């Protein structure tokens, strides 16, 4: 019923007025017109591409191949593309327990009920009252010299009022409430999308920091052994103090790096708990390692024309335009007369037992009209403010669309860069690892010293750090692209949560 109130609005009175006085008069007499602009959905972006012509792009790096497919829909449960059961469990727990998402649902329910409450204006408003009073009647007030009398007065009254929405102010108000409800529905979608994205991003970050800390810890162990060896050579007269100090300095730097990586890892775990609605003292949920996360073979990307119908933030901005448009209609209708029909029926009696007596019955019915004559500019400038608010809403909508297109284009470019960096990091690590293996073979053959072999292994572990960073960044940029494309959210209330399967 409430959707039909919004969609069933007729062309505005101002538009009918431009069509001619007779058409405007017929429109007004039919009580079917609503002043103010009629909202229409914004047109999609002029160009349905991101710089380059639409098509597929194949990315290769670190033994993985990924295809960017423009125009392909994003899976609502997009996180499953990482093929990690523990990651799926984290997201499911977050969707079930997150206070942020629960708050968004509650606000949506409130806005829905507010819209239903506003639609009540289209029904007759019935009310009843009853009173019992002890009164003293004074004839002197009427110029009479009689003595005053004291009596009981019992009154029962029923009233009915109905507003004739001649200029559509009430319809526009309900339309604004419905748009506000839609805006909150998309706000819930944005909260859903942000929550899932933050959970996956935090899980990837935790895994990356863990591998980084492990690699740094291995380096610290090697540098400690290298320092001890050089120190022994120095004390034996076969080494230089400068070599010891160089290793000692680097060892201190790397110990600091280990502590920082462990701190970042712990912070990522704490963030995960918060996102899952857990207290920090509760048991840490199982989280995937970097090796548990697969590089998705496909990277679907929505086209600009699809993104403006999918991303909750864009749909929120669109709903804000709709709400502002309807509020302009409300402000315009306030400039015109308001008409209502009211009726009263009741009875007075000096005793409760005689309330049904015909002598005490009273009633009245008739129309009432209120005409705004002078309001000190309140209504006029209120409408001008509504016009400015509508312009601002349109500008915000356009800016939101531009930002979404920018994010999507940047995310695609980031994936291309990630593939290149990942391939270069893999080549660097493979070369360093081969050098470390060769150094170990030469050490066994007595060709190189222990210190030299340790230096080669440290170089391999530093190359491993770069490989870990490149892989983590690639996976996180996949998350960014999925979110930029709308994360599979289709704008339907609860549709994405249902499509997510076991998310509840």
Coordinates of N, CA, C and O in Angstrom, one line a residue, residues 26-148:
X26 N -9.0 21.4 -13.5 CA -9.5 20.0 -13.5 C -8.7 19.2 -12.6 O -9.2 18.4 -11.8
X27 N -7.4 19.4 -12.6 CA -6.5 18.7 -11.8 C -6.7 19.0 -10.3 O -6.8 18.1 -9.5
X28 N -6.9 20.2 -10.0 CA -7.1 20.6 -8.6 C -8.5 20.1 -8.1 O -8.5 19.6 -7.0
X29 N -9.5 20.2 -8.9 CA -10.8 19.7 -8.5 C -10.9 18.2 -8.3 O -11.6 17.7 -7.4
X30 N -10.0 17.5 -9.0 CA -10.0 16.1 -8.8 C -9.2 15.7 -7.6 O -9.1 14.5 -7.3
X31 N -8.5 16.6 -7.0 CA -7.7 16.4 -5.8 C -6.6 15.3 -6.1 O -6.4 14.5 -5.3
X32 N -6.1 15.3 -7.3 CA -5.1 14.2 -7.7 C -3.8 14.8 -8.0 O -2.9 14.0 -8.5
X33 N -3.5 16.1 -7.8 CA -2.3 16.6 -8.2 C -1.4 16.9 -6.9 O -1.9 17.2 -5.9
X34 N -0.1 16.9 -7.1 CA 0.8 17.2 -6.1 C 1.8 18.2 -6.6 O 2.5 18.0 -7.6
X35 N 1.9 19.4 -5.9 CA 2.8 20.4 -6.4 C 4.3 19.9 -6.1 O 4.5 19.0 -5.3
X36 N 5.2 20.6 -6.8 CA 6.6 20.2 -6.7 C 7.0 19.3 -7.8 O 6.2 18.7 -8.5
X37 N 8.4 19.1 -7.9 CA 8.9 18.2 -9.0 C 8.6 16.8 -8.8 O 8.5 16.3 -7.6
X38 N 8.4 16.0 -9.8 CA 8.3 14.6 -9.8 C 9.6 14.0 -10.0 O 10.3 14.2 -11.0
X39 N 10.0 13.1 -9.1 CA 11.4 12.5 -9.1 C 11.4 11.4 -10.2 O 10.5 10.7 -10.4
X40 N 12.5 11.4 -10.9 CA 12.8 10.3 -11.9 C 14.3 9.9 -11.6 O 15.1 10.7 -11.3
X41 N 14.5 8.6 -11.8 CA 15.8 8.0 -11.6 C 16.9 8.6 -12.4 O 16.7 8.9 -13.6
X42 N 18.0 9.0 -11.8 CA 19.1 9.6 -12.6 C 19.6 8.7 -13.8 O 19.5 7.5 -13.7
X43 N 20.0 9.4 -14.8 CA 20.5 8.6 -16.0 C 21.8 8.0 -15.6 O 22.6 8.5 -14.8
X44 N 22.2 6.9 -16.3 CA 23.5 6.3 -16.0 C 24.6 7.2 -16.6 O 24.4 8.1 -17.3
X45 N 25.9 6.9 -16.2 CA 27.0 7.7 -16.7 C 27.0 7.7 -18.3 O 26.6 6.7 -18.9
X46 N 27.6 8.7 -18.8 CA 27.6 8.9 -20.3 C 28.4 7.8 -20.9 O 28.1 7.3 -22.0
X47 N 29.6 7.5 -20.3 CA 30.5 6.5 -20.9 C 30.4 5.2 -20.1 O 30.6 5.3 -18.8
X48 N 30.1 4.1 -20.7 CA 30.0 2.8 -20.0 C 31.3 2.0 -20.0 O 31.3 0.9 -20.4
X49 N 32.4 2.7 -19.6 CA 33.7 2.0 -19.6 C 34.6 2.8 -18.7 O 34.3 3.9 -18.3
X50 N 35.8 2.3 -18.5 CA 36.8 2.9 -17.6 C 38.0 3.2 -18.4 O 39.0 2.4 -18.5
X51 N 38.0 4.2 -19.2 CA 39.2 4.6 -19.9 C 39.4 3.7 -21.2 O 39.2 4.1 -22.3
X52 N 39.7 2.4 -20.9 CA 39.9 1.5 -22.1 C 38.6 0.9 -22.5 O 37.6 0.8 -21.7
X53 N 38.5 0.4 -23.7 CA 37.3 -0.2 -24.2 C 37.0 -1.5 -23.4 O 37.9 -2.1 -22.8
X54 N 35.7 -1.8 -23.2 CA 35.4 -3.0 -22.4 C 36.0 -4.3 -23.0 O 36.2 -4.4 -24.2
X55 N 36.3 -5.2 -22.1 CA 36.9 -6.5 -22.5 C 37.6 -7.1 -21.3 O 37.5 -6.7 -20.2
X56 N 38.3 -8.2 -21.6 CA 38.9 -9.0 -20.5 C 40.4 -8.7 -20.5 O 41.0 -8.4 -21.6
X57 N 41.0 -8.6 -19.3 CA 42.4 -8.5 -19.2 C 43.0 -9.6 -18.4 O 42.4 -9.9 -17.3
X58 N 44.0 -10.2 -18.8 CA 44.6 -11.4 -18.2 C 45.8 -10.9 -17.5 O 46.7 -10.4 -18.1
X59 N 45.9 -11.2 -16.2 CA 47.0 -10.8 -15.3 C 47.8 -12.0 -14.9 O 47.1 -13.0 -14.5
X60 N 49.1 -12.0 -14.9 CA 49.9 -13.1 -14.5 C 51.0 -12.6 -13.5 O 51.7 -11.7 -13.8
X61 N 51.1 -13.3 -12.4 CA 52.2 -13.0 -11.5 C 52.3 -14.0 -10.4 O 51.2 -14.5 -9.9
X62 N 53.5 -14.4 -10.0 CA 53.8 -15.3 -8.9 C 53.0 -16.6 -9.1 O 52.4 -17.2 -8.2
X63 N 53.0 -17.1 -10.3 CA 52.4 -18.4 -10.6 C 50.9 -18.4 -10.7 O 50.2 -19.4 -10.8
X64 N 50.2 -17.2 -10.5 CA 48.8 -17.1 -10.6 C 48.3 -16.3 -11.8 O 49.0 -15.4 -12.2
X65 N 47.2 -16.7 -12.3 CA 46.6 -16.0 -13.4 C 45.2 -15.5 -13.0 O 44.4 -16.2 -12.5
X66 N 45.0 -14.2 -13.3 CA 43.7 -13.6 -12.9 C 43.1 -12.8 -14.1 O 43.9 -12.1 -14.8
X67 N 41.8 -13.0 -14.4 CA 41.2 -12.4 -15.5 C 40.2 -11.3 -15.0 O 39.3 -11.6 -14.2
X68 N 40.5 -10.1 -15.4 CA 39.5 -9.0 -15.1 C 38.4 -9.0 -16.2 O 38.7 -8.8 -17.4
X69 N 37.2 -9.3 -15.7 CA 36.1 -9.4 -16.7 C 35.1 -8.3 -16.5 O 34.4 -8.2 -15.5
X70 N 35.1 -7.3 -17.4 CA 34.2 -6.2 -17.3 C 32.8 -6.6 -17.6 O 32.5 -7.4 -18.6
X71 N 31.8 -6.1 -16.9 CA 30.4 -6.4 -17.1 C 29.9 -7.6 -16.4 O 28.8 -8.0 -16.6
X72 N 30.8 -8.4 -15.7 CA 30.4 -9.6 -15.1 C 29.9 -9.3 -13.7 O 30.5 -8.5 -13.0
X73 N 28.8 -10.0 -13.2 CA 28.3 -9.7 -11.9 C 29.3 -10.2 -10.8 O 30.0 -11.2 -11.0
X74 N 29.2 -9.5 -9.6 CA 30.0 -10.0 -8.5 C 29.2 -10.9 -7.6 O 28.0 -10.6 -7.4
X75 N 29.7 -12.0 -7.2 CA 29.0 -12.9 -6.4 C 28.7 -12.3 -5.0 O 29.5 -11.7 -4.4
X76 N 27.4 -12.3 -4.6 CA 27.1 -11.7 -3.3 C 27.9 -12.2 -2.2 O 28.3 -11.5 -1.3
X77 N 28.3 -13.5 -2.2 CA 29.2 -14.1 -1.2 C 30.6 -14.0 -1.8 O 31.3 -15.0 -1.9
X78 N 31.1 -12.8 -2.1 CA 32.3 -12.7 -2.9 C 33.6 -13.2 -2.2 O 34.6 -13.5 -2.8
X79 N 33.5 -13.2 -0.8 CA 34.7 -13.6 -0.1 C 35.0 -15.1 -0.3 O 36.1 -15.6 0.0
X80 N 34.0 -15.9 -0.8 CA 34.3 -17.3 -1.0 C 35.3 -17.6 -2.1 O 35.8 -18.7 -2.2
X81 N 35.5 -16.6 -2.9 CA 36.5 -16.8 -4.0 C 37.9 -17.0 -3.5 O 38.8 -17.5 -4.2
X82 N 38.2 -16.8 -2.2 CA 39.5 -17.0 -1.7 C 39.7 -18.5 -1.2 O 40.8 -18.8 -0.7
X83 N 38.6 -19.3 -1.3 CA 38.6 -20.7 -1.0 C 39.2 -21.0 0.4 O 40.0 -21.9 0.5
X84 N 38.7 -20.3 1.4 CA 39.2 -20.5 2.7 C 38.0 -20.7 3.6 O 37.2 -19.7 3.9
X85 N 37.8 -21.9 4.2 CA 36.6 -22.1 5.1 C 36.7 -21.3 6.3 O 35.7 -20.8 6.8
X86 N 37.9 -21.1 6.9 CA 38.0 -20.3 8.1 C 37.7 -18.8 7.8 O 37.1 -18.1 8.6
X87 N 38.0 -18.3 6.6 CA 37.6 -16.9 6.2 C 36.1 -16.9 6.1 O 35.4 -15.9 6.6
X88 N 35.4 -17.9 5.5 CA 34.0 -17.9 5.4 C 33.3 -17.9 6.8 O 32.3 -17.2 7.0
X89 N 33.9 -18.6 7.7 CA 33.4 -18.7 9.1 C 33.5 -17.3 9.8 O 32.6 -16.9 10.5
X90 N 34.6 -16.6 9.5 CA 34.8 -15.3 10.1 C 33.7 -14.3 9.6 O 33.1 -13.6 10.4
X91 N 33.4 -14.3 8.3 CA 32.4 -13.4 7.7 C 31.0 -13.8 8.3 O 30.2 -12.9 8.6
X92 N 30.7 -15.1 8.3 CA 29.4 -15.5 8.8 C 29.2 -15.0 10.3 O 28.1 -14.6 10.6
X93 N 30.3 -15.2 11.1 CA 30.2 -14.7 12.5 C 30.0 -13.2 12.6 O 29.2 -12.7 13.4
X94 N 30.7 -12.5 11.7 CA 30.5 -11.0 11.7 C 29.1 -10.6 11.3 O 28.5 -9.7 12.0
X95 N 28.5 -11.2 10.3 CA 27.2 -10.9 9.9 C 26.1 -11.2 10.9 O 25.1 -10.6 11.0
X96 N 26.5 -12.2 11.7 CA 25.5 -12.6 12.8 C 25.6 -11.8 14.0 O 24.6 -11.5 14.7
X97 N 26.8 -11.3 14.4 CA 27.0 -10.7 15.7 C 27.4 -9.2 15.7 O 27.4 -8.6 16.8
X98 N 27.6 -8.6 14.5 CA 28.1 -7.2 14.5 C 27.0 -6.3 15.1 O 25.9 -6.2 14.6
X99 N 27.4 -5.5 16.1 CA 26.5 -4.4 16.6 C 26.2 -3.4 15.5 O 25.1 -2.8 15.5
X100 N 27.2 -3.1 14.7 CA 27.0 -2.0 13.7 C 25.9 -2.4 12.7 O 25.0 -1.6 12.4
X101 N 25.9 -3.7 12.3 CA 24.9 -4.2 11.4 C 23.5 -4.2 12.1 O 22.5 -3.9 11.5
X102 N 23.5 -4.6 13.3 CA 22.3 -4.7 14.1 C 21.7 -3.3 14.2 O 20.4 -3.1 14.1
X103 N 22.5 -2.3 14.5 CA 22.0 -0.9 14.6 C 21.4 -0.5 13.3 O 20.4 0.2 13.2
X104 N 22.1 -0.8 12.1 CA 21.6 -0.4 10.8 C 20.2 -1.0 10.6 O 19.3 -0.4 10.0
X105 N 20.0 -2.3 11.0 CA 18.7 -3.0 10.8 C 17.6 -2.3 11.6 O 16.5 -2.1 11.2
X106 N 18.0 -1.9 12.9 CA 17.0 -1.3 13.7 C 16.6 0.1 13.2 O 15.4 0.4 13.2
X107 N 17.5 0.9 12.7 CA 17.2 2.2 12.1 C 16.4 2.0 10.9 O 15.4 2.8 10.6
X108 N 16.6 1.0 10.1 CA 15.8 0.7 8.9 C 14.4 0.4 9.4 O 13.4 0.9 8.8
X109 N 14.2 -0.4 10.4 CA 12.9 -0.8 10.9 C 12.1 0.5 11.3 O 10.9 0.7 11.1
X110 N 12.9 1.4 12.0 CA 12.3 2.6 12.5 C 11.8 3.5 11.3 O 10.7 4.0 11.4
X111 N 12.7 3.6 10.3 CA 12.3 4.4 9.2 C 11.1 3.9 8.4 O 10.3 4.6 7.9
X112 N 11.0 2.5 8.4 CA 9.9 1.9 7.7 C 8.6 2.2 8.5 O 7.6 2.5 7.8
X113 N 8.6 2.1 9.8 CA 7.4 2.4 10.6 C 7.1 3.9 10.5 O 5.9 4.3 10.6
X114 N 8.1 4.8 10.4 CA 7.8 6.2 10.3 C 7.1 6.5 9.0 O 6.2 7.3 8.9
X115 N 7.4 5.7 7.9 CA 6.7 5.9 6.6 C 5.3 5.4 6.8 O 4.4 6.0 6.3
X116 N 5.1 4.3 7.5 CA 3.7 3.8 7.7 C 2.9 4.8 8.5 O 1.7 5.0 8.3
X117 N 3.6 5.3 9.5 CA 2.9 6.3 10.4 C 2.4 7.5 9.6 O 1.3 8.1 9.7
X118 N 3.3 8.0 8.7 CA 3.0 9.2 7.9 C 1.9 8.9 6.9 O 1.1 9.8 6.6
X119 N 1.7 7.7 6.4 CA 0.6 7.4 5.5 C -0.7 7.3 6.2 O -1.7 7.3 5.5
X120 N -0.7 7.3 7.5 CA -2.0 7.4 8.2 C -2.8 8.6 8.0 O -4.0 8.6 8.2
X121 N -2.2 9.7 7.5 CA -2.9 10.9 7.2 C -4.0 10.7 6.1 O -4.9 11.5 6.1
X122 N -3.9 9.7 5.3 CA -4.9 9.5 4.2 C -6.1 8.8 4.7 O -7.0 8.6 3.9
X123 N -6.2 8.5 6.0 CA -7.4 7.9 6.6 C -8.1 8.9 7.5 O -7.4 9.8 8.0
X124 N -9.4 8.8 7.7 CA -10.1 9.7 8.7 C -9.5 9.5 10.0 O -9.2 8.4 10.5
X125 N -9.3 10.6 10.7 CA -8.7 10.6 12.1 C -9.9 10.6 13.1 O -10.6 11.6 13.2
X126 N -10.1 9.5 13.8 CA -11.2 9.4 14.8 C -10.6 9.6 16.2 O -9.5 9.0 16.5
X127 N -11.4 10.2 17.0 CA -11.0 10.4 18.4 C -12.2 10.5 19.3 O -13.3 10.9 18.8
X128 N -12.1 10.2 20.5 CA -13.2 10.3 21.5 C -12.7 10.8 22.8 O -11.5 10.7 23.1
X129 N -13.6 11.4 23.5 CA -13.2 12.0 24.8 C -14.4 11.9 25.8 O -15.6 11.9 25.3
X130 N -14.1 11.9 27.0 CA -15.1 11.9 28.1 C -14.6 12.7 29.2 O -13.4 12.7 29.6
X131 N -15.5 13.5 29.9 CA -15.1 14.3 31.0 C -16.3 14.4 32.0 O -17.4 14.2 31.7
X132 N -15.9 14.6 33.3 CA -16.8 14.8 34.3 C -16.3 16.0 35.2 O -15.2 16.0 35.6
X133 N -17.2 17.0 35.3 CA -16.8 18.3 35.9 C -17.8 18.7 37.0 O -19.0 18.4 36.8
X134 N -17.3 19.3 38.0 CA -18.2 20.0 39.0 C -18.1 21.5 38.7 O -17.0 22.1 38.8
X135 N -19.2 22.1 38.3 CA -19.2 23.5 37.9 C -20.1 24.4 38.8 O -21.1 23.9 39.3
X136 N -19.8 25.6 38.8 CA -20.7 26.6 39.4 C -21.0 27.7 38.3 O -20.1 28.3 37.7
X137 N -22.3 27.8 38.0 CA -22.8 28.7 37.0 C -23.0 30.1 37.6 O -23.7 30.2 38.7
X138 N -22.5 31.2 37.0 CA -22.7 32.5 37.5 C -23.5 33.3 36.5 O -23.0 33.7 35.5
X139 N -24.7 33.6 36.9 CA -25.6 34.4 36.0 C -25.1 35.8 35.8 O -25.4 36.5 34.8
X140 N -24.3 36.3 36.7 CA -23.8 37.7 36.7 C -23.0 37.9 35.4 O -23.0 39.0 34.8
X141 N -22.3 36.9 34.9 CA -21.5 37.0 33.7 C -22.4 37.3 32.5 O -21.9 37.7 31.5
X142 N -23.6 36.9 32.6 CA -24.6 37.2 31.5 C -25.5 38.4 31.8 O -26.5 38.6 31.1
X143 N -25.1 39.2 32.8 CA -25.9 40.3 33.2 C -27.2 40.0 33.9 O -28.1 40.9 33.9
X144 N -27.3 38.9 34.6 CA -28.5 38.5 35.3 C -28.2 38.6 36.8 O -27.1 38.4 37.3
X145 N -29.3 38.8 37.5 CA -29.2 39.0 39.0 C -29.5 37.7 39.7 O -29.6 37.7 41.0
X146 N -29.7 36.6 39.1 CA -30.1 35.4 39.7 C -29.0 34.8 40.5 O -27.8 35.2 40.4
X147 N -29.3 33.9 41.5 CA -28.3 33.3 42.3 C -27.5 32.3 41.5 O -28.0 31.6 40.6
X148 N -26.2 32.1 41.8 CA -25.4 31.1 41.1 C -25.9 29.7 41.5 O -26.5 29.5 42.6

